C-alpha positions as a printed Julia matrix, in Angstrom:
158×3 Matrix{Float64}:
 132.4   237.11   33.98
 135.94  236.65   33.71
 137.48  240.07   31.59
 137.4   240.22   29.09
 138.8   242.65   26.18
 137.1   244.95   24.36
 138.41  247.59   21.73
 136.61  251.02   21.49
 136.43  253.47   19.57
 136.19  257.15   19.75
 135.39  259.48   18.28
 135.21  264.24   19.09
 133.85  266.92   17.17
 133.21  269.94   19.1
 134.65  271.81   21.4
 134.5   270.3    25.48
 135.02  271.16   29.32
 138.0   269.0    27.83
 138.58  272.14   25.0
 139.64  270.92   21.38
 138.21  267.54   19.7
 142.08  265.99   20.38
 141.97  266.48   23.65
 138.54  266.12   24.87
 139.52  262.36   22.43
 142.78  261.77   25.75
 140.32  262.92   28.04
 138.16  260.34   27.74
 141.13  257.59   26.9
 141.68  258.6    31.35
 138.35  257.84   32.16
 137.69  254.79   30.46
 138.07  251.72   32.96
 140.72  249.2    31.88
 142.91  250.97   29.21
 145.64  248.59   27.92
 146.16  250.01   24.49
 145.92  253.36   22.76
 146.0   253.8    19.14
 147.68  256.87   17.58
 144.65  259.4    17.31
 143.95  260.95   13.71
 141.83  263.13   12.22
 139.01  262.44   10.17
 136.01  263.24    8.01
 133.19  264.53    9.16
 130.4   261.64    7.82
 126.61  262.55    6.64
 125.59  265.99    7.67
 128.59  267.73    9.91
 130.78  269.71    8.75
 133.37  269.58   11.82
 136.2   267.33   11.22
 136.79  264.33   14.4
 139.22  263.68   16.13
 139.35  259.75   16.12
 140.99  256.62   18.25
 141.23  253.28   19.54
 141.64  252.22   22.33
 141.69  248.29   24.48
 140.1   247.82   27.36
 139.75  245.0    30.25
 136.84  244.29   32.04
 134.79  242.09   33.55
 131.55  243.4    32.1
 129.5   242.19   29.31
 128.69  243.94   26.68
 125.04  245.79   27.58
 127.21  246.47   31.44
 130.63  248.54   29.13
 127.97  250.39   27.25
 125.95  251.43   29.96
 129.69  253.03   30.99
 130.84  254.54   27.46
 126.86  255.86   27.49
 128.11  257.7    31.52
 131.09  258.79   29.81
 129.19  260.51   26.72
 127.17  261.9    28.67
 129.25  263.14   31.98
 131.24  264.51   28.8
 128.04  267.11   28.17
 126.99  264.23   24.91
 122.53  265.77   24.71
 121.18  262.6    21.78
 120.65  265.1    19.08
 121.09  264.31   14.99
 122.21  260.41   13.71
 125.7   262.08   12.69
 125.44  265.4    13.7
 128.17  266.81   15.34
 128.6   265.64   18.53
 131.39  266.26   22.5
 132.0   262.42   22.47
 131.94  259.26   21.02
 131.81  256.12   22.75
 130.66  252.87   20.61
 132.28  249.26   21.32
 133.68  248.02   17.56
 135.33  244.48   18.58
 135.28  242.31   21.97
 137.71  239.67   22.33
 133.95  237.17   23.16
 133.0   237.12   19.26
 129.61  238.33   18.35
 127.3   240.18   20.45
 123.57  239.89   19.35
 120.66  242.49   20.93
 117.98  244.79   20.43
 120.4   247.66   21.35
 123.66  245.99   20.7
 125.63  244.38   17.8
 129.6   244.21   18.95
 131.13  243.59   16.65
 129.79  247.17   14.98
 127.75  246.38   12.4
 129.59  248.86   10.22
 132.97  249.21   11.56
 134.69  247.43    8.23
 133.6   250.17    6.57
 135.13  252.99    8.63
 138.75  253.85    8.26
 138.88  256.03   10.87
 138.54  253.04   13.5
 139.97  250.48   11.82
 143.76  252.31   11.16
 144.08  252.87   14.56
 142.64  249.42   15.92
 144.67  247.65   13.28
 147.97  250.35   15.53
 146.8   247.93   17.99
 145.26  244.66   17.12
 145.93  243.74   13.81
 145.69  240.41   14.37
 142.31  240.9    15.97
 140.32  239.03   13.36
 136.36  240.03   12.69
 134.22  236.57   13.63
 132.25  237.01   10.65
 134.57  237.48    8.19
 137.6   235.51   10.03
 139.82  238.23    8.28
 142.07  240.75    9.81
 141.87  243.47   11.31
 145.13  244.46    9.61
 143.09  242.74    6.71
 140.37  245.2     6.2
 141.79  248.33    6.74
 143.67  247.46    3.56
 140.74  246.83    1.98
 138.59  249.82    3.2
 141.45  251.71    1.4
 141.83  249.74   -2.1
 140.95  251.91   -4.44
 138.61  251.44   -5.87
 137.09  251.12  -10.09
 134.82  253.29  -10.38
 131.72  252.88  -12.87
């Protein structure tokens, strides 16, 4: 496969061998193959039962892997950082997710690209807009910067 570009979301909200979450995120960036752009790291509130705040960023990587091959690499990096399977949305040392890729859409039982819920997550869209604001969501056709604006828009209360 010819090299393609992927947007990878990185998050951490537990201390690990690299230290606090922000340092874990920085170490994860260094561990990824083919990094061509790195968004600023932001702090965000957790989703679900975890009480610890997250450090989040998004990177663009250029690799020759298809999405399932890249997912295997990302899971190996997570394991190398000490990630263990646990509660959904629980505290974690490292979370690496394929958000988008320059190939458009990919659908398998174990992997959907673009990520199914990235359009609803400010902690993904804000960093992604900083480095790939002109990328278009293949499902909606909207630019990432527009999606980031929509997720930040105040909603009317019922």
